[in-house]
Tab-separated table of N, CA, C and O in Angstrom:
chain	number	residue	atom	x	y	z
A	1	UNK	N	65.004	20.659	21.466
A	1	UNK	CA	63.647	20.183	21.286
A	1	UNK	C	62.949	19.931	22.626
A	1	UNK	O	61.778	20.325	22.782
A	2	UNK	N	63.624	19.225	23.582
A	2	UNK	CA	62.949	19.008	24.872
A	2	UNK	C	62.570	20.337	25.576
A	2	UNK	O	61.532	20.389	26.227
A	3	UNK	N	63.416	21.349	25.413
A	3	UNK	CA	63.124	22.619	26.043
A	3	UNK	C	61.860	23.241	25.431
A	3	UNK	O	60.994	23.779	26.132
A	4	UNK	N	61.661	23.066	24.167
A	4	UNK	CA	60.466	23.587	23.469
A	4	UNK	C	59.199	22.888	23.999
A	4	UNK	O	58.186	23.512	24.227
A	5	UNK	N	59.319	21.568	24.170
A	5	UNK	CA	58.176	20.814	24.697
A	5	UNK	C	57.840	21.298	26.113
A	5	UNK	O	56.669	21.454	26.430
A	6	UNK	N	58.822	21.506	26.932
A	6	UNK	CA	58.596	22.001	28.289
A	6	UNK	C	57.946	23.382	28.289
A	6	UNK	O	57.065	23.635	29.096
A	7	UNK	N	58.409	24.247	27.368
A	7	UNK	CA	57.830	25.616	27.307
A	7	UNK	C	56.375	25.514	26.843
A	7	UNK	O	55.501	26.159	27.467
A	8	UNK	N	56.088	24.704	25.858
A	8	UNK	CA	54.691	24.545	25.405
A	8	UNK	C	53.829	23.991	26.514
A	8	UNK	O	52.741	24.448	26.776
A	9	UNK	N	54.334	22.981	27.231
A	9	UNK	CA	53.602	22.361	28.321
A	9	UNK	C	53.310	23.405	29.439
A	9	UNK	O	52.192	23.501	29.927
A	10	UNK	N	54.337	24.197	29.761
A	10	UNK	CA	54.148	25.237	30.785
A	10	UNK	C	53.109	26.274	30.336
A	10	UNK	O	52.319	26.695	31.151
A	11	UNK	N	53.133	26.712	29.105
A	11	UNK	CA	52.184	27.712	28.617
A	11	UNK	C	50.775	27.134	28.686
A	11	UNK	O	49.833	27.827	29.120
A	12	UNK	N	50.614	25.862	28.260
A	12	UNK	CA	49.295	25.237	28.331
A	12	UNK	C	48.821	25.098	29.768
A	12	UNK	O	47.653	25.416	30.098
A	13	UNK	N	49.708	24.707	30.678
A	13	UNK	CA	49.359	24.533	32.099
A	13	UNK	C	48.947	25.893	32.694
A	13	UNK	O	47.951	25.982	33.388
A	14	UNK	N	49.718	26.915	32.415
A	14	UNK	CA	49.386	28.252	32.930
A	14	UNK	C	48.071	28.761	32.366
A	14	UNK	O	47.295	29.410	33.051
A	15	UNK	N	47.787	28.485	31.140
A	15	UNK	CA	46.529	28.927	30.505
A	15	UNK	C	45.374	28.216	31.172
A	15	UNK	O	44.319	28.865	31.423
A	16	UNK	N	45.511	26.955	31.468
A	16	UNK	CA	44.418	26.198	32.153
A	16	UNK	C	44.173	26.745	33.579
A	16	UNK	O	43.070	26.892	33.979
A	17	UNK	N	45.290	27.032	34.253
A	17	UNK	CA	45.117	27.639	35.610
A	17	UNK	C	44.436	29.002	35.524
A	17	UNK	O	43.543	29.334	36.289
A	18	UNK	N	44.827	29.789	34.578
A	18	UNK	CA	44.221	31.149	34.407
A	18	UNK	C	42.767	31.053	34.002
A	18	UNK	O	41.896	31.745	34.552
A	19	UNK	N	42.420	30.130	33.112
A	19	UNK	CA	41.059	29.990	32.654
A	19	UNK	C	40.167	29.381	33.671
A	19	UNK	O	38.982	29.693	33.777
A	20	UNK	N	40.739	28.507	34.487
A	20	UNK	CA	39.995	27.809	35.582
A	20	UNK	C	38.643	27.299	35.117
A	20	UNK	O	37.575	27.827	35.485
A	21	UNK	N	38.608	26.230	34.318
A	21	UNK	CA	37.361	25.729	33.795
A	21	UNK	C	36.375	25.282	34.902
A	21	UNK	O	35.172	25.313	34.732
A	22	UNK	N	36.856	24.832	36.067
A	22	UNK	CA	35.963	24.463	37.136
A	22	UNK	C	35.181	25.650	37.656
A	22	UNK	O	33.998	25.540	37.851
A	23	UNK	N	35.875	26.776	37.868
A	23	UNK	CA	35.178	27.984	38.332
A	23	UNK	C	34.199	28.449	37.266
A	23	UNK	O	33.109	28.911	37.602
A	24	UNK	N	34.541	28.368	36.003
A	24	UNK	CA	33.654	28.764	34.953
A	24	UNK	C	32.374	27.914	34.966
A	24	UNK	O	31.288	28.412	34.809
A	25	UNK	N	32.521	26.563	35.130
A	25	UNK	CA	31.337	25.718	35.188
A	25	UNK	C	30.475	26.019	36.389
A	25	UNK	O	29.248	25.997	36.262
A	26	UNK	N	31.094	26.308	37.516
A	26	UNK	CA	30.293	26.670	38.706
A	26	UNK	C	29.547	28.000	38.434
A	26	UNK	O	28.381	28.132	38.821
A	27	UNK	N	30.178	28.958	37.853
A	27	UNK	CA	29.562	30.277	37.569
A	27	UNK	C	28.388	30.059	36.647
A	27	UNK	O	27.300	30.623	36.827
A	28	UNK	N	28.515	29.246	35.622
A	28	UNK	CA	27.430	28.928	34.695
A	28	UNK	C	26.274	28.296	35.429
A	28	UNK	O	25.111	28.623	35.159
A	29	UNK	N	26.535	27.369	36.312
A	29	UNK	CA	25.508	26.687	37.091
A	29	UNK	C	24.755	27.693	37.974
A	29	UNK	O	23.528	27.631	38.046
A	30	UNK	N	25.472	28.597	38.620
A	30	UNK	CA	24.814	29.616	39.465
A	30	UNK	C	23.931	30.499	38.637
A	30	UNK	O	22.822	30.828	39.022
A	31	UNK	N	24.450	30.969	37.485
A	31	UNK	CA	23.645	31.802	36.613
A	31	UNK	C	22.351	31.109	36.130
A	31	UNK	O	21.307	31.726	36.108
A	32	UNK	N	22.481	29.836	35.825
A	32	UNK	CA	21.300	29.066	35.395
A	32	UNK	C	20.279	28.946	36.528
A	32	UNK	O	19.102	29.146	36.312
A	33	UNK	N	20.777	28.681	37.746
A	33	UNK	CA	19.858	28.609	38.930
A	33	UNK	C	19.212	29.985	39.180
A	33	UNK	O	18.002	30.026	39.460
A	34	UNK	N	19.950	31.043	39.098
A	34	UNK	CA	19.374	32.341	39.309
A	34	UNK	C	18.326	32.727	38.223
A	34	UNK	O	17.308	33.288	38.591
A	35	UNK	N	18.564	32.302	37.014
A	35	UNK	CA	17.524	32.559	35.962
A	35	UNK	C	16.274	31.745	36.278
A	35	UNK	O	15.177	32.253	36.118
A	36	UNK	N	16.419	30.493	36.735
A	36	UNK	CA	15.254	29.675	37.076
A	36	UNK	C	14.480	30.354	38.224
A	36	UNK	O	13.238	30.390	38.205
A	37	UNK	N	15.174	30.791	39.219
A	37	UNK	CA	14.459	31.437	40.373
A	37	UNK	C	13.780	32.711	39.954
A	37	UNK	O	12.675	33.009	40.396
A	38	UNK	N	14.385	33.465	39.041
A	38	UNK	CA	13.779	34.704	38.548
A	38	UNK	C	12.455	34.368	37.823
A	38	UNK	O	11.512	35.158	37.908
A	39	UNK	N	12.440	33.274	37.078
A	39	UNK	CA	11.250	32.848	36.373
A	39	UNK	C	10.199	32.189	37.299
A	39	UNK	O	9.106	31.820	36.894
A	40	UNK	N	10.510	32.046	38.582
A	40	UNK	CA	9.590	31.438	39.533
A	40	UNK	C	9.632	29.886	39.542
A	40	UNK	O	8.704	29.277	40.051
A	41	UNK	N	10.691	29.332	38.989
A	41	UNK	CA	10.826	27.878	38.925
A	41	UNK	C	11.644	27.389	40.149
A	41	UNK	O	12.199	28.173	40.865
A	42	UNK	N	11.642	26.115	40.304
A	42	UNK	CA	12.420	25.487	41.385
A	42	UNK	C	13.874	25.332	40.956
A	42	UNK	O	14.170	24.960	39.832
A	43	UNK	N	14.747	25.614	41.881
A	43	UNK	CA	16.202	25.381	41.656
A	43	UNK	C	16.782	24.689	42.881
A	43	UNK	O	16.403	24.958	44.011
A	44	UNK	N	17.727	23.778	42.679
A	44	UNK	CA	18.479	23.152	43.730
A	44	UNK	C	19.743	23.906	43.962
A	44	UNK	O	20.624	23.884	43.163
A	45	UNK	N	19.747	24.636	45.064
A	45	UNK	CA	20.909	25.493	45.409
A	45	UNK	C	21.859	24.757	46.318
A	45	UNK	O	21.474	24.347	47.439
A	46	UNK	N	23.154	24.525	45.884
A	46	UNK	CA	24.069	23.804	46.751
A	46	UNK	C	24.415	24.630	47.974
A	46	UNK	O	24.588	25.858	47.894
A	47	UNK	N	24.478	23.936	49.133
A	47	UNK	CA	24.855	24.669	50.328
A	47	UNK	C	25.249	23.608	51.401
A	47	UNK	O	25.088	22.431	51.213
A	48	UNK	N	25.822	24.106	52.446
A	48	UNK	CA	26.144	23.327	53.617
A	48	UNK	C	25.216	23.727	54.745
A	48	UNK	O	24.986	24.945	54.942
A	49	UNK	N	24.663	22.768	55.490
A	49	UNK	CA	23.732	23.055	56.558
A	49	UNK	C	24.145	22.321	57.814
A	49	UNK	O	24.639	21.152	57.729
A	50	UNK	N	23.972	22.993	58.922
A	50	UNK	CA	24.154	22.374	60.215
A	50	UNK	C	22.948	22.690	61.056
A	50	UNK	O	22.657	23.840	61.365
A	51	UNK	N	22.141	21.667	61.327
A	51	UNK	CA	20.916	21.859	62.091
A	51	UNK	C	20.527	20.495	62.702
A	51	UNK	O	20.546	19.482	62.032
A	52	UNK	N	20.196	20.504	63.987
A	52	UNK	CA	19.900	19.242	64.670
A	52	UNK	C	18.742	18.492	64.041
A	52	UNK	O	18.713	17.270	63.942
A	53	UNK	N	17.726	19.223	63.519
A	53	UNK	CA	16.561	18.618	62.900
A	53	UNK	C	16.902	17.908	61.569
A	53	UNK	O	16.314	16.941	61.239
A	54	UNK	N	17.842	18.493	60.892
A	54	UNK	CA	18.184	18.044	59.513
A	54	UNK	C	19.363	17.130	59.433
A	54	UNK	O	19.403	16.196	58.659
A	55	UNK	N	20.389	17.447	60.197
A	55	UNK	CA	21.681	16.779	59.968
A	55	UNK	C	22.048	15.814	61.100
A	55	UNK	O	23.172	15.335	61.089
A	56	UNK	N	21.165	15.593	62.014
A	56	UNK	CA	21.434	14.610	63.040
A	56	UNK	C	22.617	14.960	63.933
A	56	UNK	O	23.770	14.791	63.584
A	57	UNK	N	22.369	15.538	65.053
A	57	UNK	CA	23.426	15.877	65.998
A	57	UNK	C	24.160	17.160	65.649
A	57	UNK	O	25.162	17.456	66.218
A	58	UNK	N	23.633	17.876	64.734
A	58	UNK	CA	24.273	19.183	64.396
A	58	UNK	C	25.542	19.086	63.581
A	58	UNK	O	26.416	19.936	63.688
A	59	UNK	N	25.704	18.048	62.831
A	59	UNK	CA	26.877	17.865	61.985
A	59	UNK	C	26.691	18.670	60.676
A	59	UNK	O	25.598	18.816	60.210
A	60	UNK	N	27.765	19.164	60.132
A	60	UNK	CA	27.697	19.847	58.819
A	60	UNK	C	27.431	18.809	57.737
A	60	UNK	O	28.095	17.738	57.704
A	61	UNK	N	26.460	19.063	56.875
A	61	UNK	CA	26.178	18.183	55.770
A	61	UNK	C	26.075	19.036	54.484
A	61	UNK	O	25.607	20.144	54.488
A	62	UNK	N	26.593	18.439	53.420
A	62	UNK	CA	26.559	19.074	52.114
A	62	UNK	C	25.378	18.561	51.368
A	62	UNK	O	25.042	17.375	51.376
A	63	UNK	N	24.685	19.473	50.756
A	63	UNK	CA	23.458	19.066	49.983
A	63	UNK	C	22.911	20.270	49.230
A	63	UNK	O	23.626	21.152	48.763
A	64	UNK	N	21.582	20.308	49.129
A	64	UNK	CA	20.891	21.322	48.350
A	64	UNK	C	19.657	21.750	49.033
A	64	UNK	O	18.999	21.014	49.752
A	65	UNK	N	19.298	23.050	48.856
A	65	UNK	CA	18.022	23.554	49.211
A	65	UNK	C	17.173	23.668	47.934
A	65	UNK	O	17.594	24.370	47.045
A	66	UNK	N	16.044	23.014	47.941
A	66	UNK	CA	15.138	23.173	46.809
A	66	UNK	C	14.348	24.436	47.086
A	66	UNK	O	13.560	24.518	48.024
A	67	UNK	N	14.568	25.450	46.267
A	67	UNK	CA	14.008	26.755	46.424
A	67	UNK	C	13.116	27.097	45.261
A	67	UNK	O	13.498	26.758	44.117
A	68	UNK	N	11.970	27.660	45.474
A	68	UNK	CA	11.083	27.939	44.385
A	68	UNK	C	9.711	28.383	44.886
A	68	UNK	O	9.578	28.902	45.992
A	69	UNK	N	8.639	28.078	44.134
A	69	UNK	CA	7.342	28.540	44.561
A	69	UNK	C	6.723	27.717	45.685
A	69	UNK	O	5.666	28.048	46.187
A	70	UNK	N	7.346	26.680	46.130
A	70	UNK	CA	6.864	25.814	47.170
A	70	UNK	C	7.720	26.084	48.410
A	70	UNK	O	8.712	26.792	48.364
A	71	UNK	N	7.349	25.543	49.580
A	71	UNK	CA	8.169	25.683	50.753
A	71	UNK	C	9.591	25.091	50.526
A	71	UNK	O	9.734	24.050	49.849
A	72	UNK	N	10.581	25.789	51.002
A	72	UNK	CA	11.964	25.307	50.835
A	72	UNK	C	12.165	23.960	51.460
A	72	UNK	O	11.586	23.629	52.503
A	73	UNK	N	12.895	23.075	50.784
A	73	UNK	CA	13.185	21.723	51.308
A	73	UNK	C	14.684	21.466	51.240
A	73	UNK	O	15.352	21.854	50.335
A	74	UNK	N	15.184	20.758	52.244
A	74	UNK	CA	16.575	20.397	52.320
A	74	UNK	C	16.746	19.004	51.740
A	74	UNK	O	15.909	18.116	51.951
A	75	UNK	N	17.813	18.843	50.963
A	75	UNK	CA	18.087	17.524	50.391
A	75	UNK	C	19.582	17.219	50.530
A	75	UNK	O	20.390	17.854	49.898
A	76	UNK	N	19.903	16.321	51.454
A	76	UNK	CA	21.294	15.912	51.635
A	76	UNK	C	21.705	15.114	50.399
A	76	UNK	O	20.903	14.390	49.848
A	77	UNK	N	22.931	15.269	50.025
A	77	UNK	CA	23.406	14.530	48.855
A	77	UNK	C	23.160	13.022	49.028
A	77	UNK	O	23.532	12.484	50.051
A	78	UNK	N	22.509	12.415	48.063
A	78	UNK	CA	22.227	10.986	48.121
A	78	UNK	C	20.999	10.594	48.942
A	78	UNK	O	20.745	9.426	49.128
A	79	UNK	N	20.220	11.564	49.437
A	79	UNK	CA	19.033	11.261	50.219
A	79	UNK	C	17.844	12.044	49.689
A	79	UNK	O	17.970	12.904	48.868
A	80	UNK	N	16.659	11.738	50.219
A	80	UNK	CA	15.442	12.412	49.800
A	80	UNK	C	15.292	13.775	50.387
A	80	UNK	O	16.070	14.192	51.315
A	81	UNK	N	14.300	14.519	49.961
A	81	UNK	CA	14.067	15.891	50.447
A	81	UNK	C	13.307	15.866	51.756
A	81	UNK	O	12.497	14.991	51.984
A	82	UNK	N	13.550	16.842	52.546
A	82	UNK	CA	12.826	17.036	53.813
A	82	UNK	C	12.293	18.496	53.802
A	82	UNK	O	13.041	19.410	53.826
A	83	UNK	N	10.983	18.568	53.821
A	83	UNK	CA	10.348	19.916	53.923
A	83	UNK	C	10.249	20.277	55.408
A	83	UNK	O	9.862	19.455	56.193
A	84	UNK	N	10.591	21.514	55.689
A	84	UNK	CA	10.621	21.919	57.090
A	84	UNK	C	9.609	23.014	57.373
A	84	UNK	O	9.170	23.718	56.472
A	85	UNK	N	9.328	23.144	58.647
A	85	UNK	CA	8.526	24.273	59.066
A	85	UNK	C	9.325	25.544	58.971
A	85	UNK	O	10.341	25.590	58.327
A	86	UNK	N	8.905	26.584	59.667
A	86	UNK	CA	9.631	27.836	59.584
A	86	UNK	C	11.051	27.725	60.082
A	86	UNK	O	11.279	27.058	61.092
A	87	UNK	N	11.967	28.378	59.389
A	87	UNK	CA	13.365	28.436	59.816
A	87	UNK	C	13.500	29.543	60.865
A	87	UNK	O	12.821	30.537	60.801
A	88	UNK	N	14.425	29.402	61.820
A	88	UNK	CA	14.625	30.522	62.768
A	88	UNK	C	15.291	31.678	62.041
A	88	UNK	O	15.879	31.485	60.987
A	89	UNK	N	15.183	32.864	62.573
A	89	UNK	CA	15.851	33.996	61.934
A	89	UNK	C	17.342	33.756	61.853
A	89	UNK	O	17.943	33.311	62.797
A	90	UNK	N	17.878	34.048	60.690
A	90	UNK	CA	19.325	33.815	60.432
A	90	UNK	C	20.048	35.139	60.291
A	90	UNK	O	19.570	36.035	59.623
A	91	UNK	N	21.188	35.214	60.898
A	91	UNK	CA	22.012	36.410	60.829
A	91	UNK	C	23.345	36.124	60.132
A	91	UNK	O	23.906	35.046	60.332
A	92	UNK	N	23.811	37.068	59.347
A	92	UNK	CA	25.113	36.820	58.672
A	92	UNK	C	26.247	36.777	59.734
A	92	UNK	O	26.281	37.612	60.635
A	93	UNK	N	27.135	35.803	59.573
A	93	UNK	CA	28.230	35.666	60.506
A	93	UNK	C	29.596	35.719	59.850
A	93	UNK	O	30.594	36.111	60.483
A	94	UNK	N	29.694	35.338	58.561
A	94	UNK	CA	31.006	35.400	57.875
A	94	UNK	C	30.782	35.403	56.400
A	94	UNK	O	29.739	34.954	55.879
A	95	UNK	N	31.762	35.974	55.683
A	95	UNK	CA	31.731	35.995	54.256
A	95	UNK	C	33.157	36.058	53.694
A	95	UNK	O	34.049	36.603	54.320
A	96	UNK	N	33.352	35.484	52.539
A	96	UNK	CA	34.585	35.574	51.797
A	96	UNK	C	34.232	35.711	50.330
A	96	UNK	O	33.067	35.888	49.991
A	97	UNK	N	35.240	35.566	49.471
A	97	UNK	CA	34.947	35.730	48.044
A	97	UNK	C	34.164	34.615	47.462
A	97	UNK	O	33.594	34.730	46.336
A	98	UNK	N	33.958	33.514	48.189
A	98	UNK	CA	33.254	32.374	47.622
A	98	UNK	C	31.879	32.139	48.329
A	98	UNK	O	30.915	31.888	47.695
A	99	UNK	N	31.810	32.287	49.614
A	99	UNK	CA	30.609	31.937	50.321
A	99	UNK	C	30.262	32.932	51.418
A	99	UNK	O	31.095	33.769	51.815
A	100	UNK	N	29.022	32.783	51.881
A	100	UNK	CA	28.522	33.598	53.018
A	100	UNK	C	27.851	32.607	53.968
A	100	UNK	O	27.247	31.626	53.549
A	101	UNK	N	27.986	32.842	55.267
A	101	UNK	CA	27.425	31.957	56.243
A	101	UNK	C	26.398	32.739	57.106
A	101	UNK	O	26.621	33.899	57.411
A	102	UNK	N	25.348	32.041	57.466
A	102	UNK	CA	24.337	32.610	58.342
A	102	UNK	C	24.066	31.664	59.520
A	102	UNK	O	24.195	30.448	59.338
A	103	UNK	N	23.755	32.250	60.685
A	103	UNK	CA	23.565	31.421	61.871
A	103	UNK	C	22.341	31.954	62.649
A	103	UNK	O	22.090	33.189	62.660
A	104	UNK	N	21.601	31.082	63.256
A	104	UNK	CA	20.499	31.507	64.120
A	104	UNK	C	21.090	32.049	65.440
A	104	UNK	O	22.238	31.819	65.784
A	105	UNK	N	20.291	32.827	66.159
A	105	UNK	CA	20.742	33.441	67.424
A	105	UNK	C	21.155	32.321	68.405
A	105	UNK	O	22.099	32.466	69.149
A	106	UNK	N	20.413	31.234	68.427
A	106	UNK	CA	20.760	30.123	69.324
A	106	UNK	C	22.045	29.391	68.924
A	106	UNK	O	22.583	28.637	69.691
A	107	UNK	N	22.393	29.508	67.649
A	107	UNK	CA	23.566	28.819	67.110
A	107	UNK	C	23.278	27.372	66.713
A	107	UNK	O	24.186	26.628	66.298
A	108	UNK	N	21.997	26.960	66.818
A	108	UNK	CA	21.675	25.601	66.457
A	108	UNK	C	21.533	25.379	64.937
A	108	UNK	O	21.640	24.240	64.494
A	109	UNK	N	21.334	26.443	64.203
A	109	UNK	CA	21.122	26.338	62.730
A	109	UNK	C	22.156	27.213	62.070
A	109	UNK	O	22.294	28.392	62.426
A	110	UNK	N	22.851	26.651	61.092
A	110	UNK	CA	23.783	27.395	60.274
A	110	UNK	C	23.640	26.986	58.824
A	110	UNK	O	23.310	25.814	58.540
A	111	UNK	N	23.866	27.892	57.924
A	111	UNK	CA	23.821	27.595	56.478
A	111	UNK	C	24.944	28.352	55.820
A	111	UNK	O	25.219	29.520	56.150
A	112	UNK	N	25.652	27.703	54.896
A	112	UNK	CA	26.712	28.332	54.113
A	112	UNK	C	26.388	28.116	52.637
A	112	UNK	O	26.121	26.979	52.201
A	113	UNK	N	26.446	29.164	51.846
A	113	UNK	CA	26.138	29.087	50.417
A	113	UNK	C	26.873	30.212	49.711
A	113	UNK	O	27.474	31.090	50.286
A	114	UNK	N	26.777	30.118	48.324
A	114	UNK	CA	27.481	31.191	47.543
A	114	UNK	C	26.699	32.501	47.731
A	114	UNK	O	25.496	32.531	47.742
A	115	UNK	N	27.463	33.559	47.828
A	115	UNK	CA	26.869	34.911	48.080
A	115	UNK	C	25.888	35.330	46.972
A	115	UNK	O	24.924	36.019	47.321
A	116	UNK	N	26.050	34.929	45.728
A	116	UNK	CA	25.135	35.291	44.659
A	116	UNK	C	23.748	34.740	44.921
A	116	UNK	O	22.727	35.322	44.550
A	117	UNK	N	23.674	33.567	45.544
A	117	UNK	CA	22.390	32.858	45.730
A	117	UNK	C	21.751	33.142	47.127
A	117	UNK	O	20.579	32.729	47.341
A	118	UNK	N	22.478	33.809	48.008
A	118	UNK	CA	21.988	34.064	49.367
A	118	UNK	C	20.664	34.785	49.379
A	118	UNK	O	19.721	34.370	50.102
A	119	UNK	N	20.416	35.895	48.662
A	119	UNK	CA	19.142	36.586	48.723
A	119	UNK	C	17.978	35.745	48.375
A	119	UNK	O	16.964	35.731	49.066
A	120	UNK	N	18.085	34.945	47.298
A	120	UNK	CA	16.960	34.057	46.933
A	120	UNK	C	16.698	32.996	47.978
A	120	UNK	O	15.554	32.727	48.267
A	121	UNK	N	17.703	32.411	48.480
A	121	UNK	CA	17.551	31.375	49.519
A	121	UNK	C	16.926	31.956	50.787
A	121	UNK	O	16.026	31.357	51.349
A	122	UNK	N	17.434	33.097	51.220
A	122	UNK	CA	16.884	33.678	52.421
A	122	UNK	C	15.398	34.042	52.298
A	122	UNK	O	14.633	33.836	53.198
A	123	UNK	N	15.016	34.572	51.107
A	123	UNK	CA	13.623	34.852	50.869
A	123	UNK	C	12.807	33.564	50.939
A	123	UNK	O	11.718	33.521	51.556
A	124	UNK	N	13.307	32.487	50.336
A	124	UNK	CA	12.587	31.249	50.350
A	124	UNK	C	12.464	30.640	51.735
A	124	UNK	O	11.483	29.944	52.045
A	125	UNK	N	13.412	30.938	52.586
A	125	UNK	CA	13.350	30.458	53.973
A	125	UNK	C	12.547	31.350	54.897
A	125	UNK	O	12.449	31.149	56.090
A	126	UNK	N	11.940	32.410	54.317
A	126	UNK	CA	11.074	33.311	55.065
A	126	UNK	C	11.778	34.291	55.871
A	126	UNK	O	11.263	34.848	56.849
A	127	UNK	N	13.038	34.604	55.486
A	127	UNK	CA	13.803	35.569	56.259
A	127	UNK	C	13.389	36.997	55.817
A	127	UNK	O	13.181	37.253	54.633
A	128	UNK	N	13.207	37.893	56.719
A	128	UNK	CA	12.792	39.271	56.427
A	128	UNK	C	14.003	40.119	56.088
A	128	UNK	O	15.114	39.798	56.407
A	129	UNK	N	13.735	41.225	55.353
A	129	UNK	CA	14.749	42.145	55.028
A	129	UNK	C	15.657	41.680	53.911
A	129	UNK	O	16.747	42.162	53.743
A	130	UNK	N	15.210	40.677	53.060
A	130	UNK	CA	16.094	40.200	51.991
A	130	UNK	C	15.603	40.788	50.687
A	130	UNK	O	14.469	40.940	50.421
């Protein structure tokens, strides 16, 4: 009987790992944000930003970019939004299966976000060629 309980527990644990409910929830959130952006509505896109104007001393901060029909605004988690002037041109510097990173030529500004949301965010930041 104890062996049967262990087998059932292992099957359930492996099913949860395979299903990965956390990744499923993230994917649903991204799809919902992309639908909002397609309709021309505002969406809060999670990302990491490093910029002296926004993050004080160029530290990486986790937060959101409010993207939509208005100028893009940065919102650090737990703080208010900051609307900014034009962003410097950003160039892709790295990518993996989860995220893509962009950096200004000077290296003073960097942004990391999910690759599905990058085109919408770059357009909102006034980047050309997106």
